[in-house]
XYZ file of C-alpha atoms in Angstrom:
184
model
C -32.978 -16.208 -34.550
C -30.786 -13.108 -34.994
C -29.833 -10.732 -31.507
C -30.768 -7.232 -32.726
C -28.137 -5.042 -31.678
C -29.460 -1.760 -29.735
C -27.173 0.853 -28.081
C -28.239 -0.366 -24.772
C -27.314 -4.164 -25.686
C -23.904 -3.027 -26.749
C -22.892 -0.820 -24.093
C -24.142 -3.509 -21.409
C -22.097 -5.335 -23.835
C -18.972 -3.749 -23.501
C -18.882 -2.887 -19.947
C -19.217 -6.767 -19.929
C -16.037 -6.788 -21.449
C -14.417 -4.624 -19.799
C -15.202 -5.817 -16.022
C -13.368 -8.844 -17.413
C -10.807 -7.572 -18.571
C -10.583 -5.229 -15.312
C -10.696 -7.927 -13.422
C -8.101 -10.262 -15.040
C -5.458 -7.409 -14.907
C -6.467 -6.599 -10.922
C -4.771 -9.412 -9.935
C -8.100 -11.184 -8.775
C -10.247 -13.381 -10.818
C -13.690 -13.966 -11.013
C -16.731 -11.277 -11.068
C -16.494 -7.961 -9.044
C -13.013 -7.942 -8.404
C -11.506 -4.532 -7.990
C -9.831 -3.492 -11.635
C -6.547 -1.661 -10.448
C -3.628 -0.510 -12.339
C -0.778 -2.107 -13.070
C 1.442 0.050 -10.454
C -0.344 2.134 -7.201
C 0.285 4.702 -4.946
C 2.596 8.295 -5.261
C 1.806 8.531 -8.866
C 5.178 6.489 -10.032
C 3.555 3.210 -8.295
C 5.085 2.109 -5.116
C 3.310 -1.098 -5.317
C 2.320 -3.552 -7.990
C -2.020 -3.733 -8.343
C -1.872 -7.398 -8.771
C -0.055 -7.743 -5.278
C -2.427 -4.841 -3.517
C -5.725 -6.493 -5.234
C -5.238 -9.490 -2.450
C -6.280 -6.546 0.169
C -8.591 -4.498 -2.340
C -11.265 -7.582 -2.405
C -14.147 -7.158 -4.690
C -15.965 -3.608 -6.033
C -16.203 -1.551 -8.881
C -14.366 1.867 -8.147
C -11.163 2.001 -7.268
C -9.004 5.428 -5.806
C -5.748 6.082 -5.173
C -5.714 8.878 -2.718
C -1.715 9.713 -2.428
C 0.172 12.445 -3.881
C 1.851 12.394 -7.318
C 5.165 11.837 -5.659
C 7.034 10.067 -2.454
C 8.467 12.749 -0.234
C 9.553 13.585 3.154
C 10.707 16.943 3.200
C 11.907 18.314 6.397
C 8.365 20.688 7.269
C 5.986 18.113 6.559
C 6.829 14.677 8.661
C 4.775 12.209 6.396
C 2.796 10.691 3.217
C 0.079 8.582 2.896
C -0.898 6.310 0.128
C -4.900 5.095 0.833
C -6.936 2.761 -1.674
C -10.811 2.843 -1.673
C -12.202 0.573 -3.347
C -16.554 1.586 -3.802
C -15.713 4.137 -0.792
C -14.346 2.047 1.587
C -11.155 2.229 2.564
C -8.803 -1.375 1.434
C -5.592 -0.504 1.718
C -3.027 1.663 3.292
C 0.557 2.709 3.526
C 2.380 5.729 4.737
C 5.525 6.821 5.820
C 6.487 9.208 8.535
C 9.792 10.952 9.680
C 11.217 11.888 12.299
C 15.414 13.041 14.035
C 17.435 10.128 14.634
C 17.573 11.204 18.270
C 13.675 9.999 18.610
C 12.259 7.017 18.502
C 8.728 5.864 16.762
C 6.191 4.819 19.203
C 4.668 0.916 18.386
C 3.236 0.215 21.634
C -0.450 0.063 20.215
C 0.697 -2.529 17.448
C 2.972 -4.326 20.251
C -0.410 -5.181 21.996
C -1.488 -7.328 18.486
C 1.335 -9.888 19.388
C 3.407 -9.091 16.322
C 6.248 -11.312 14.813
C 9.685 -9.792 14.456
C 10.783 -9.089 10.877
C 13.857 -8.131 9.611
C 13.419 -5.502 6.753
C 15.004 -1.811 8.167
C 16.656 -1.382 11.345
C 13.558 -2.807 13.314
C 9.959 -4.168 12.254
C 7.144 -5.925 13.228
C 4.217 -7.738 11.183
C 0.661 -8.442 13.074
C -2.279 -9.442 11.191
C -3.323 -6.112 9.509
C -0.583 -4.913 8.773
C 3.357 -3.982 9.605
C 5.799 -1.433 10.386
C 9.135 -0.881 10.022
C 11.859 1.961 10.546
C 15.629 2.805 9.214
C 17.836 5.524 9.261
C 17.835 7.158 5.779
C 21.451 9.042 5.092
C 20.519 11.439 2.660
C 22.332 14.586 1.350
C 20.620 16.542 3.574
C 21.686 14.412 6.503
C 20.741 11.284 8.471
C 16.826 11.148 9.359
C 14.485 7.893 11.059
C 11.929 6.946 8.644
C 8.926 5.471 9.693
C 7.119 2.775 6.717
C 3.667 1.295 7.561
C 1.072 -0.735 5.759
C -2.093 -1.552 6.800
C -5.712 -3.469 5.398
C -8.792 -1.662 5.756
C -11.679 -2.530 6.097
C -11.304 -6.565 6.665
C -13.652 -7.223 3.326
C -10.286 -8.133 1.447
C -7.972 -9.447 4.066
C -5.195 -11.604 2.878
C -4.861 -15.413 3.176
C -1.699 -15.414 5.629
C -1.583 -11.737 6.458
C 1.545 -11.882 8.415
C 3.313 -13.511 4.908
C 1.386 -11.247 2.619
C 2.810 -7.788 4.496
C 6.138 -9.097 5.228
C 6.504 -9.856 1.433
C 4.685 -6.438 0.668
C 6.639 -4.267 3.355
C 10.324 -5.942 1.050
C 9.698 -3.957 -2.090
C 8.389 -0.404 0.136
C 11.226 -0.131 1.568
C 13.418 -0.566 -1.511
C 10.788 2.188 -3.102
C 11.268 4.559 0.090
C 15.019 3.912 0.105
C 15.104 4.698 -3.909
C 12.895 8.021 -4.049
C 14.356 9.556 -0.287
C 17.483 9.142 -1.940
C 19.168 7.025 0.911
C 22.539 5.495 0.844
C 23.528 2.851 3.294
């Protein structure tokens, strides 16, 4: 017996295809994982999608709500890089500046018994998520930046979260240290 072919059979089709395909490239396998790009976040891709996907879980619509580019201009003290995936909010990083005469303020994330990690001047990993801070010695002068990543949600969490955002937090900072234009 022959399938007929019908435009509703080959779209359904198709889209069966391309979840697939989606899905193999996310980083995640199997049905309903979320299909992200190959790089995410401030428009150049601060992060890889295969390594986010391990936060983004399963769903079919992924965004990317950051700007086009990684900033921290003196008038506006931070960027944000948050992932939805079907609405709800997966993933998160942002960064956050401030003078070198301050100090950044962790005592909320001190009472999640972090680990110590050493990435920056200081940092600390807890199981959603981690934060670290370094001076950045720019051509515009020496500044504290502030680099956080968090899950959302809890409907992807990561298998060893305190591994999976000290491994994640390595390659931010390089990307932060890159486009802020810091030398050492």
């Amino acid at each position: 017996m022959a399938l007929k072919w019908f435009p509703g059979f080959a779209a359904s089709a198709i889209a069966a295809v391309l979840v697939v395909v989606l899905s193999a490239c996310s980083g995640q396998t199997g049905p309903g994982a979320a299909p992200l790009p190959d790089r995410v976040c401030w428009g150049m891709g601060a992060f890889a999608g295969k390594d986010v996907a391990r936060t983004a879980g399963n769903g079919n619509k992924v965004r990317d709500d950051s700007p086009a580019m990684f900033a921290l201009p003196r008038n506006n003290k931070g960027t944000s890089c948050h992932l939805y995936v079907d609405g709800d909010l997966r993933f998160s990083a942002r960064a956050s500046r401030i003078s070198v005469e301050q100090n950044f303020d962790w005592f909320s994330w001190e009472k999640a018994n972090p680990d110590r990690i050493k990435i920056g001047s200081s940092g600390i990993v807890w199981n959603s998520g981690a934060a670290i801070s370094f001076t950045c010695k720019s051509p515009e002068g020496p500044y504290k930046v502030e680099l956080v990543l968090t899950s959302g949600s809890g409907v992807g969490k990561p298998k060893a979260p305190r591994a999976y955002f000290t491994e994640m937090m390595g390659p931010y900072h390089r990307f932060a240290v890159e486009q802020l234009h810091c030398s050492a």
